[in-house]
Amino acid sequence: MAEELNRREFLVAGFAAAAAAGASEPAAAVGTLPARILGRTGERVTLLGLGGASTRTPLSNGRREEAIAIIERAVALGIKYFDTAATYDTSEEYLGEVVARRRKGMFLATKSDERTRDGAWRELERSLKRLRTDYIDLWQMHRASLPERDTAPAFAKDGVIRAIEEAKAQKLIRFAGVTGHHRTDVLADWLERYPFDALLTVVNAVDIHHADSFIRKLLPVARAKNVGVIAMKVPAYGQILSDLDIKAAMHYALSQPGVACCIIACDSVAMLEANVAAARDFAPLTAEQQARITERTAGNWQRASFYRGWT
């Protein structure tokens, strides 16, 4: 316990200065963007969040000036939810440069690939340093895919769940989540085993064509437990945009029951601004409108679902 308290004191002392310097739910304004409640967290997050992944985007491929410009513009446009991960190359570091000046009002979500208590603690401490903050709003267990590789060690006596509990007790994280894009049964099992606050998973206009659809099989589980759902792979790295524009792709994802918001990575400030414009215009799609959208993606769904093979 003394070791844990010392860790907390060390992190607070190191970063406090930097930190200081459901689809049917009606959307309420936050800044310039509509927002929804993120499940049991009670937090109101903007419908659109800035994604921190993709090797093609400045945040994760080393283009510092472009990355900082995108993040700063996202804050100015009213985006509240900011996504990153310990394994997204430069993403945490670049986000941290803005966090040091603009922490208030930013909802920070990062991820850990570790499955052991000690490994997760090391990664969390590194994330806090990179992000220049003394707490993470949402700490997520990254890409839970396989029972033997991910589930068994995570829920073992010295697994990552123990680190989550300790980090919450020390107020280094506010909420915990799990992410994945491989198998619905694995993610559903994680939600059954532990009261996660949030789920980041695939919600897009090709998913419904897949036999193991996240929309059909996983979202109802999350909704029953009041787990906040963040949609990812909305344009499927641009693959869906051969059939739909970004507005249709985004509005489809945000119209699924239980989805609070979506995250999309951006190549440029111009792309970010186009995404924000689409989010501002959101209105839930009717069943008929959704059906027309999925009809348009029926011939492309297998190619656009390439990420299902990633573990």
Coordinates of N, CA, C and O in Angstrom, one line a residue, residues 77-243:
L77 N -12.9 23.7 -32.1 CA -14.2 23.3 -32.8 C -15.1 22.7 -31.8 O -16.3 22.4 -32.1
G78 N -14.7 22.5 -30.6 CA -15.6 22.0 -29.5 C -15.5 20.5 -29.2 O -16.3 19.9 -28.4
I79 N -14.6 19.8 -29.9 CA -14.4 18.3 -29.6 C -13.9 18.2 -28.2 O -13.0 18.9 -27.7
K80 N -14.5 17.2 -27.5 CA -14.2 16.9 -26.1 C -13.4 15.6 -25.9 O -12.6 15.5 -25.1
Y81 N -13.8 14.6 -26.7 CA -13.3 13.3 -26.6 C -12.0 13.1 -27.4 O -12.0 13.3 -28.7
F82 N -10.9 12.7 -26.8 CA -9.6 12.6 -27.5 C -9.1 11.1 -27.2 O -8.9 10.7 -26.1
D83 N -8.9 10.4 -28.3 CA -8.5 9.0 -28.3 C -7.0 8.8 -28.6 O -6.5 9.5 -29.5
T84 N -6.4 8.0 -27.9 CA -5.0 7.6 -28.2 C -4.7 6.2 -27.6 O -5.6 5.6 -27.0
A85 N -3.4 5.8 -27.6 CA -3.0 4.5 -27.0 C -1.5 4.5 -26.8 O -0.8 5.2 -27.5
A86 N -1.1 3.7 -25.9 CA 0.3 3.6 -25.6 C 1.1 3.1 -26.8 O 2.3 3.4 -26.9
T87 N 0.5 2.4 -27.7 CA 1.2 1.8 -28.8 C 1.0 2.6 -30.1 O 1.4 2.1 -31.2
Y88 N 0.4 3.8 -30.0 CA 0.2 4.6 -31.2 C 1.4 5.5 -31.5 O 1.2 6.7 -31.8
D89 N 2.6 5.0 -31.4 CA 3.8 5.8 -31.8 C 3.8 7.1 -31.1 O 3.9 7.2 -29.9
T90 N 3.8 8.2 -31.9 CA 3.9 9.6 -31.3 C 2.6 10.2 -30.8 O 2.6 11.3 -30.3
S91 N 1.5 9.5 -30.9 CA 0.2 10.0 -30.6 C 0.1 10.6 -29.2 O -0.4 11.7 -29.0
E92 N 0.4 9.8 -28.2 CA 0.3 10.3 -26.8 C 1.2 11.5 -26.6 O 0.8 12.5 -25.9
E93 N 2.4 11.5 -27.1 CA 3.3 12.7 -26.9 C 2.7 14.0 -27.5 O 2.8 15.0 -26.9
Y94 N 2.2 13.9 -28.8 CA 1.7 15.1 -29.4 C 0.4 15.6 -28.7 O 0.2 16.8 -28.5
L95 N -0.4 14.6 -28.3 CA -1.6 15.0 -27.6 C -1.2 15.7 -26.3 O -1.8 16.7 -25.8
G96 N -0.2 15.2 -25.6 CA 0.3 15.7 -24.4 C 0.7 17.2 -24.5 O 0.6 17.9 -23.5
E97 N 1.3 17.5 -25.6 CA 1.7 18.9 -25.8 C 0.5 19.9 -25.7 O 0.6 21.0 -25.2
V98 N -0.6 19.5 -26.2 CA -1.8 20.3 -26.1 C -2.5 20.1 -24.7 O -3.0 21.1 -24.1
V99 N -2.5 18.9 -24.2 CA -3.1 18.7 -22.9 C -2.4 19.6 -21.8 O -3.1 20.1 -20.9
A100 N -1.1 19.8 -21.9 CA -0.4 20.6 -20.9 C -0.9 22.0 -20.8 O -0.9 22.6 -19.8
R101 N -1.5 22.5 -22.0 CA -2.1 23.8 -22.0 C -3.6 23.9 -21.9 O -4.2 24.9 -21.5
R102 N -4.3 22.7 -22.3 CA -5.7 22.8 -22.4 C -6.4 21.6 -21.7 O -7.5 21.2 -22.1
R103 N -5.9 21.1 -20.7 CA -6.5 19.9 -20.0 C -7.9 20.0 -19.6 O -8.7 19.1 -19.8
K104 N -8.3 21.2 -19.1 CA -9.7 21.4 -18.7 C -10.6 21.3 -19.9 O -10.4 21.9 -20.9
G105 N -11.6 20.4 -19.7 CA -12.6 20.3 -20.8 C -12.3 19.2 -21.8 O -13.1 18.8 -22.6
M106 N -11.1 18.6 -21.7 CA -10.7 17.5 -22.6 C -11.0 16.1 -21.9 O -10.6 15.9 -20.7
F107 N -11.6 15.2 -22.5 CA -11.9 13.9 -22.0 C -10.8 13.0 -22.7 O -10.9 12.7 -23.9
L108 N -9.8 12.5 -21.9 CA -8.7 11.8 -22.4 C -8.9 10.3 -22.3 O -9.1 9.8 -21.2
A109 N -8.8 9.6 -23.4 CA -8.9 8.1 -23.4 C -7.7 7.5 -24.0 O -7.3 7.8 -25.2
T110 N -7.0 6.7 -23.3 CA -5.9 6.0 -23.8 C -6.0 4.5 -23.5 O -7.0 4.1 -22.9
K111 N -5.1 3.7 -24.0 CA -5.2 2.2 -24.0 C -4.0 1.5 -23.6 O -2.9 2.1 -23.8
S112 N -4.1 0.3 -23.1 CA -3.0 -0.5 -22.7 C -3.1 -1.9 -23.4 O -4.2 -2.5 -23.3
D113 N -2.1 -2.4 -24.0 CA -2.1 -3.7 -24.5 C -1.6 -4.8 -23.5 O -1.7 -6.0 -23.8
E114 N -1.2 -4.3 -22.4 CA -0.7 -5.3 -21.4 C -1.8 -6.0 -20.7 O -3.0 -5.6 -20.6
R115 N -1.6 -7.3 -20.3 CA -2.6 -8.1 -19.6 C -2.2 -8.5 -18.2 O -3.0 -9.0 -17.5
T116 N -1.0 -8.1 -17.8 CA -0.6 -8.4 -16.4 C -0.7 -7.1 -15.6 O -0.6 -6.0 -16.1
R117 N -0.8 -7.2 -14.3 CA -0.9 -6.1 -13.4 C 0.3 -5.2 -13.5 O 0.3 -4.0 -13.7
D118 N 1.5 -5.8 -13.4 CA 2.8 -5.0 -13.4 C 3.0 -4.4 -14.8 O 3.4 -3.2 -14.9
G119 N 2.8 -5.1 -15.8 CA 3.0 -4.6 -17.2 C 2.0 -3.4 -17.4 O 2.4 -2.4 -18.0
A120 N 0.8 -3.5 -17.0 CA -0.2 -2.4 -17.2 C 0.2 -1.2 -16.4 O 0.1 -0.1 -16.9
W121 N 0.7 -1.4 -15.2 CA 1.1 -0.2 -14.4 C 2.3 0.5 -15.1 O 2.3 1.7 -15.1
R122 N 3.2 -0.2 -15.6 CA 4.3 0.4 -16.3 C 3.8 1.2 -17.5 O 4.3 2.4 -17.8
E123 N 2.9 0.7 -18.2 CA 2.3 1.4 -19.4 C 1.5 2.6 -19.0 O 1.6 3.6 -19.7
L124 N 0.7 2.5 -17.9 CA -0.1 3.6 -17.5 C 0.8 4.7 -17.0 O 0.6 5.9 -17.4
E125 N 1.9 4.4 -16.3 CA 2.8 5.5 -15.8 C 3.4 6.2 -17.0 O 3.6 7.4 -17.0
R126 N 3.8 5.4 -18.1 CA 4.4 6.0 -19.3 C 3.3 6.9 -20.0 O 3.7 8.0 -20.4
S127 N 2.1 6.4 -20.0 CA 1.0 7.2 -20.7 C 0.8 8.5 -20.0 O 0.6 9.6 -20.6
L128 N 0.8 8.5 -18.7 CA 0.6 9.7 -17.9 C 1.7 10.7 -18.2 O 1.4 11.9 -18.3
K129 N 2.9 10.2 -18.2 CA 4.0 11.1 -18.5 C 3.9 11.7 -19.9 O 4.1 12.9 -20.1
R130 N 3.6 10.9 -20.9 CA 3.5 11.4 -22.3 C 2.4 12.4 -22.4 O 2.5 13.4 -23.2
L131 N 1.3 12.1 -21.8 CA 0.1 12.9 -21.9 C 0.2 14.2 -21.0 O -0.7 15.0 -21.1
R132 N 1.2 14.3 -20.1 CA 1.4 15.4 -19.3 C 0.2 15.7 -18.4 O -0.3 16.9 -18.3
T133 N -0.3 14.7 -17.8 CA -1.5 14.8 -16.9 C -1.3 13.9 -15.7 O -0.5 13.0 -15.7
D134 N -2.1 14.2 -14.7 CA -2.0 13.3 -13.5 C -3.2 12.4 -13.4 O -3.3 11.7 -12.4
Y135 N -4.0 12.4 -14.4 CA -5.1 11.4 -14.4 C -5.6 11.2 -15.9 O -5.5 12.0 -16.7
I136 N -6.1 9.9 -16.1 CA -6.7 9.6 -17.4 C -8.2 9.5 -17.2 O -8.7 8.9 -16.2
D137 N -9.0 10.0 -18.1 CA -10.4 9.9 -17.9 C -10.9 8.5 -18.2 O -11.7 7.9 -17.4
L138 N -10.4 7.9 -19.3 CA -10.8 6.5 -19.6 C -9.6 5.7 -20.0 O -9.0 6.0 -21.0
W139 N -9.3 4.7 -19.2 CA -8.2 3.8 -19.5 C -8.8 2.5 -20.0 O -9.6 1.8 -19.3
Q140 N -8.4 2.1 -21.3 CA -9.0 1.0 -21.9 C -8.0 -0.1 -22.1 O -6.9 0.1 -22.5
M141 N -8.6 -1.4 -22.0 CA -7.8 -2.6 -22.3 C -7.9 -2.8 -23.8 O -9.0 -3.1 -24.3
H142 N -6.8 -2.7 -24.5 CA -6.7 -2.6 -25.9 C -6.9 -3.9 -26.6 O -6.3 -4.9 -26.2
R143 N -7.7 -3.9 -27.7 CA -7.9 -5.0 -28.6 C -8.0 -6.4 -27.9 O -7.2 -7.3 -28.2
A144 N -9.0 -6.6 -27.1 CA -9.2 -7.9 -26.5 C -9.8 -8.8 -27.6 O -10.8 -8.6 -28.2
S145 N -9.0 -9.9 -28.0 CA -9.3 -10.6 -29.2 C -9.4 -12.1 -29.0 O -10.3 -12.8 -29.6
L146 N -8.6 -12.7 -28.1 CA -8.5 -14.2 -28.0 C -8.6 -14.6 -26.5 O -8.0 -14.0 -25.7
P147 N -9.4 -15.6 -26.3 CA -9.5 -16.1 -24.9 C -8.2 -16.4 -24.2 O -8.0 -16.0 -23.0
E148 N -7.4 -17.2 -24.9 CA -6.2 -17.7 -24.3 C -5.1 -16.6 -24.1 O -4.4 -16.6 -23.1
R149 N -5.0 -15.7 -25.1 CA -4.0 -14.7 -25.1 C -4.4 -13.5 -24.2 O -3.6 -12.9 -23.6
D150 N -5.7 -13.1 -24.3 CA -6.1 -11.9 -23.6 C -7.0 -12.1 -22.4 O -6.7 -11.6 -21.3
T151 N -8.0 -12.9 -22.5 CA -9.0 -13.0 -21.4 C -8.4 -13.7 -20.2 O -8.4 -13.2 -19.0
A152 N -7.8 -14.9 -20.4 CA -7.2 -15.7 -19.3 C -6.2 -14.9 -18.4 O -6.3 -14.8 -17.2
P153 N -5.2 -14.3 -19.0 CA -4.2 -13.5 -18.2 C -4.8 -12.3 -17.6 O -4.4 -11.9 -16.5
A154 N -5.7 -11.6 -18.3 CA -6.3 -10.3 -17.8 C -7.0 -10.5 -16.5 O -7.0 -9.7 -15.6
F155 N -7.7 -11.7 -16.4 CA -8.6 -11.9 -15.3 C -7.9 -12.8 -14.3 O -8.6 -13.3 -13.3
A156 N -6.6 -13.1 -14.4 CA -5.9 -13.9 -13.4 C -5.6 -13.1 -12.2 O -5.9 -11.9 -12.2
K157 N -5.1 -13.7 -11.2 CA -4.9 -13.1 -9.9 C -4.1 -11.8 -10.0 O -4.3 -10.8 -9.4
D158 N -3.0 -11.9 -10.8 CA -2.1 -10.7 -11.0 C -2.3 -10.1 -12.4 O -1.4 -9.7 -13.1
G159 N -3.6 -10.2 -12.9 CA -3.9 -9.6 -14.2 C -4.2 -8.2 -14.2 O -4.2 -7.5 -13.2
V160 N -4.5 -7.6 -15.4 CA -4.7 -6.2 -15.6 C -5.9 -5.7 -14.8 O -5.9 -4.5 -14.5
I161 N -6.9 -6.5 -14.5 CA -8.0 -6.0 -13.8 C -7.6 -5.5 -12.4 O -8.1 -4.5 -11.9
R162 N -6.6 -6.2 -11.8 CA -6.1 -5.7 -10.5 C -5.5 -4.3 -10.7 O -5.7 -3.4 -9.8
A163 N -4.8 -4.0 -11.8 CA -4.2 -2.7 -12.0 C -5.3 -1.7 -12.2 O -5.2 -0.5 -11.7
I164 N -6.4 -2.0 -12.8 CA -7.5 -1.1 -13.0 C -8.1 -0.7 -11.6 O -8.3 0.5 -11.4
E165 N -8.3 -1.7 -10.8 CA -8.8 -1.4 -9.5 C -7.9 -0.5 -8.6 O -8.3 0.4 -8.0
E166 N -6.6 -0.8 -8.7 CA -5.6 0.0 -8.0 C -5.5 1.4 -8.5 O -5.5 2.4 -7.8
A167 N -5.5 1.6 -9.9 CA -5.4 2.9 -10.5 C -6.7 3.7 -10.2 O -6.6 4.9 -10.0
K168 N -7.8 3.1 -10.2 CA -9.1 3.8 -9.8 C -9.0 4.3 -8.3 O -9.3 5.4 -8.0
A169 N -8.5 3.4 -7.4 CA -8.5 3.8 -6.0 C -7.5 4.9 -5.8 O -7.7 5.8 -4.9
Q170 N -6.4 5.0 -6.6 CA -5.5 6.1 -6.5 C -5.8 7.3 -7.3 O -5.1 8.3 -7.4
K171 N -7.0 7.3 -8.0 CA -7.5 8.4 -8.8 C -6.6 8.8 -9.9 O -6.5 9.9 -10.4
L172 N -5.9 7.7 -10.4 CA -5.1 8.0 -11.6 C -5.9 7.7 -12.9 O -5.5 8.2 -14.0
I173 N -7.0 7.0 -12.8 CA -8.0 6.8 -13.9 C -9.3 7.1 -13.3 O -9.6 6.8 -12.1
R174 N -10.2 7.6 -14.1 CA -11.6 7.8 -13.6 C -12.5 6.6 -14.0 O -13.3 6.2 -13.3
F175 N -12.3 6.1 -15.3 CA -13.2 5.1 -15.8 C -12.3 4.0 -16.5 O -11.2 4.3 -16.9
A176 N -12.9 2.8 -16.7 CA -12.1 1.7 -17.4 C -13.0 1.2 -18.5 O -14.2 1.2 -18.4
G177 N -12.3 0.8 -19.6 CA -13.0 0.3 -20.7 C -12.3 -0.9 -21.4 O -11.1 -1.2 -21.0
V178 N -12.9 -1.4 -22.4 CA -12.3 -2.5 -23.2 C -12.5 -2.2 -24.6 O -13.6 -1.6 -25.0
T179 N -11.6 -2.6 -25.5 CA -11.8 -2.3 -26.9 C -11.5 -3.6 -27.7 O -10.8 -4.5 -27.3
G180 N -12.1 -3.6 -28.9 CA -11.8 -4.8 -29.8 C -12.5 -4.7 -31.1 O -13.6 -4.0 -31.2
H181 N -12.0 -5.4 -32.1 CA -12.6 -5.5 -33.4 C -12.5 -6.8 -34.1 O -12.5 -6.9 -35.3
H182 N -12.3 -7.9 -33.3 CA -12.1 -9.2 -33.8 C -13.2 -10.2 -33.6 O -13.8 -10.6 -34.6
R183 N -13.6 -10.4 -32.3 CA -14.7 -11.4 -32.0 C -15.7 -10.8 -31.0 O -15.2 -10.3 -30.0
T184 N -16.9 -10.9 -31.3 CA -17.9 -10.4 -30.4 C -18.0 -11.2 -29.1 O -18.3 -10.6 -28.0
D185 N -17.8 -12.5 -29.2 CA -18.0 -13.3 -28.0 C -16.9 -13.0 -26.9 O -17.2 -13.0 -25.7
V186 N -15.7 -12.7 -27.4 CA -14.6 -12.3 -26.4 C -15.0 -11.0 -25.7 O -14.9 -10.9 -24.5
L187 N -15.4 -10.0 -26.5 CA -15.7 -8.8 -25.8 C -16.9 -8.9 -24.9 O -17.0 -8.3 -23.8
A188 N -17.9 -9.7 -25.3 CA -19.1 -9.9 -24.5 C -18.7 -10.5 -23.2 O -19.2 -10.2 -22.1
D189 N -17.8 -11.5 -23.3 CA -17.3 -12.1 -22.1 C -16.6 -11.2 -21.1 O -16.8 -11.2 -19.9
W190 N -15.8 -10.3 -21.6 CA -15.2 -9.2 -20.8 C -16.2 -8.4 -20.1 O -16.1 -8.1 -18.9
L191 N -17.3 -8.0 -20.8 CA -18.3 -7.2 -20.2 C -19.1 -7.9 -19.1 O -19.6 -7.3 -18.2
E192 N -19.2 -9.3 -19.3 CA -19.8 -10.1 -18.2 C -19.0 -10.2 -17.0 O -19.5 -10.3 -15.9
R193 N -17.7 -10.3 -17.2 CA -16.7 -10.6 -16.1 C -16.4 -9.4 -15.2 O -16.1 -9.5 -14.0
Y194 N -16.5 -8.2 -15.8 CA -16.1 -7.0 -15.0 C -17.0 -5.8 -15.4 O -17.4 -5.7 -16.6
P195 N -17.3 -4.9 -14.4 CA -18.2 -3.8 -14.7 C -17.5 -2.6 -15.4 O -17.3 -1.5 -14.9
F196 N -17.1 -2.9 -16.7 CA -16.4 -1.8 -17.4 C -17.4 -0.6 -17.7 O -18.6 -0.8 -17.8
D197 N -16.8 0.5 -17.7 CA -17.6 1.7 -17.9 C -17.9 2.0 -19.4 O -18.9 2.7 -19.7
A198 N -17.0 1.6 -20.3 CA -17.1 1.9 -21.7 C -16.6 0.8 -22.6 O -15.8 -0.1 -22.2
L199 N -17.1 0.8 -23.8 CA -16.7 -0.2 -24.8 C -16.4 0.6 -26.1 O -17.2 1.3 -26.6
L200 N -15.2 0.4 -26.7 CA -14.8 0.9 -28.0 C -14.8 -0.2 -29.0 O -14.0 -1.1 -28.8
T201 N -15.7 -0.2 -29.9 CA -15.8 -1.3 -30.9 C -16.3 -0.8 -32.2 O -16.6 0.3 -32.4
V202 N -16.3 -1.8 -33.2 CA -16.7 -1.5 -34.6 C -18.2 -1.2 -34.7 O -19.0 -2.0 -34.3
V203 N -18.5 0.0 -35.2 CA -19.9 0.3 -35.5 C -19.8 1.0 -36.8 O -19.5 2.2 -36.9
N204 N -20.2 0.3 -37.9 CA -20.1 1.0 -39.2 C -21.1 0.4 -40.2 O -21.8 -0.6 -39.8
A205 N -21.2 0.9 -41.4 CA -22.3 0.5 -42.3 C -22.0 -0.8 -43.1 O -22.8 -1.1 -43.9
V206 N -20.9 -1.5 -42.8 CA -20.7 -2.8 -43.4 C -20.8 -3.9 -42.3 O -20.9 -5.1 -42.7
D207 N -20.7 -3.5 -41.1 CA -20.7 -4.5 -40.0 C -21.9 -5.4 -40.0 O -21.8 -6.6 -39.7
I208 N -23.1 -4.9 -40.4 CA -24.3 -5.6 -40.3 C -24.3 -6.8 -41.3 O -25.1 -7.7 -41.1
H209 N -23.5 -6.8 -42.3 CA -23.4 -7.8 -43.3 C -22.6 -9.0 -42.8 O -22.7 -10.1 -43.4
H210 N -21.8 -8.8 -41.7 CA -20.9 -9.9 -41.2 C -21.7 -10.8 -40.3 O -22.6 -10.4 -39.5
A211 N -21.4 -12.1 -40.4 CA -22.1 -13.1 -39.5 C -21.9 -12.8 -38.0 O -22.8 -13.1 -37.2
D212 N -20.7 -12.3 -37.7 CA -20.4 -12.0 -36.3 C -20.5 -10.5 -36.1 O -19.5 -9.8 -35.7
S213 N -21.7 -9.9 -36.3 CA -21.9 -8.5 -36.3 C -21.8 -7.9 -34.9 O -22.5 -8.3 -34.0
F214 N -21.0 -6.9 -34.7 CA -20.9 -6.2 -33.5 C -22.2 -5.4 -33.2 O -22.6 -5.4 -32.0
I215 N -22.8 -4.9 -34.2 CA -24.1 -4.2 -34.0 C -25.2 -5.1 -33.4 O -25.9 -4.8 -32.5
R216 N -25.3 -6.3 -34.1 CA -26.3 -7.3 -33.7 C -26.0 -8.0 -32.4 O -26.9 -8.2 -31.5
K217 N -24.7 -8.4 -32.2 CA -24.4 -9.3 -31.1 C -23.8 -8.7 -29.9 O -23.9 -9.2 -28.8
L218 N -23.1 -7.5 -30.0 CA -22.4 -7.0 -28.9 C -23.1 -5.7 -28.3 O -23.1 -5.6 -27.1
L219 N -23.6 -4.9 -29.2 CA -24.2 -3.6 -28.7 C -25.4 -3.9 -27.7 O -25.5 -3.2 -26.7
P220 N -26.2 -4.9 -27.9 CA -27.3 -5.2 -26.9 C -26.7 -5.6 -25.6 O -27.3 -5.2 -24.5
V221 N -25.6 -6.2 -25.5 CA -24.9 -6.6 -24.2 C -24.5 -5.3 -23.5 O -24.8 -5.2 -22.3
A222 N -23.8 -4.5 -24.3 CA -23.4 -3.2 -23.7 C -24.5 -2.4 -23.2 O -24.5 -1.8 -22.1
R223 N -25.6 -2.3 -24.0 CA -26.7 -1.5 -23.6 C -27.4 -2.0 -22.4 O -27.8 -1.2 -21.5
A224 N -27.5 -3.3 -22.2 CA -28.2 -3.9 -21.1 C -27.4 -3.6 -19.8 O -28.0 -3.5 -18.7
K225 N -26.1 -3.4 -19.9 CA -25.3 -3.1 -18.7 C -25.0 -1.6 -18.6 O -24.2 -1.2 -17.7
N226 N -25.6 -0.8 -19.4 CA -25.3 0.7 -19.4 C -23.9 1.0 -19.6 O -23.3 2.0 -19.0
V227 N -23.2 0.2 -20.5 CA -21.8 0.5 -20.8 C -21.8 1.5 -21.9 O -22.5 1.3 -23.0
G228 N -21.1 2.6 -21.8 CA -21.0 3.6 -22.8 C -20.3 3.1 -24.0 O -19.2 2.5 -23.9
V229 N -20.8 3.2 -25.2 CA -20.3 2.7 -26.5 C -19.7 3.8 -27.3 O -20.4 4.8 -27.6
I230 N -18.4 3.6 -27.7 CA -17.7 4.5 -28.6 C -17.5 3.8 -29.9 O -17.0 2.7 -29.9
A231 N -18.0 4.3 -31.0 CA -17.9 3.7 -32.3 C -16.6 4.0 -32.9 O -16.1 5.1 -33.0
M232 N -15.9 2.9 -33.5 CA -14.7 3.1 -34.2 C -14.8 2.4 -35.6 O -15.8 1.8 -35.9
K233 N -13.8 2.6 -36.4 CA -13.8 2.1 -37.8 C -15.0 2.6 -38.6 O -15.6 1.9 -39.4
V234 N -15.5 3.8 -38.3 CA -16.7 4.3 -38.9 C -16.6 4.4 -40.4 O -17.5 3.9 -41.1
P235 N -15.5 4.9 -41.0 CA -15.3 4.8 -42.4 C -14.4 3.7 -42.9 O -14.1 3.5 -44.1
A236 N -14.0 2.8 -41.9 CA -13.2 1.6 -42.2 C -11.9 2.0 -43.0 O -11.6 1.5 -44.1
Y237 N -11.2 3.0 -42.5 CA -10.0 3.5 -43.1 C -10.2 4.0 -44.5 O -9.4 3.8 -45.4
G238 N -11.4 4.5 -44.8 CA -11.8 5.1 -46.1 C -12.4 4.1 -47.0 O -12.9 4.5 -48.1
Q239 N -12.4 2.8 -46.7 CA -13.0 1.8 -47.6 C -14.5 2.0 -47.8 O -15.0 1.7 -48.9
I240 N -15.2 2.4 -46.7 CA -16.6 2.6 -46.9 C -17.0 3.9 -47.7 O -18.0 4.0 -48.3
L241 N -16.0 4.8 -47.8 CA -16.2 6.0 -48.5 C -16.3 5.8 -50.1 O -16.5 6.8 -50.8
S242 N -16.1 4.6 -50.5 CA -16.3 4.3 -52.0 C -17.8 4.2 -52.2 O -18.2 4.2 -53.4
D243 N -18.6 3.9 -51.2 CA -20.0 3.7 -51.3 C -20.8 4.9 -50.7 O -21.9 5.1 -51.1

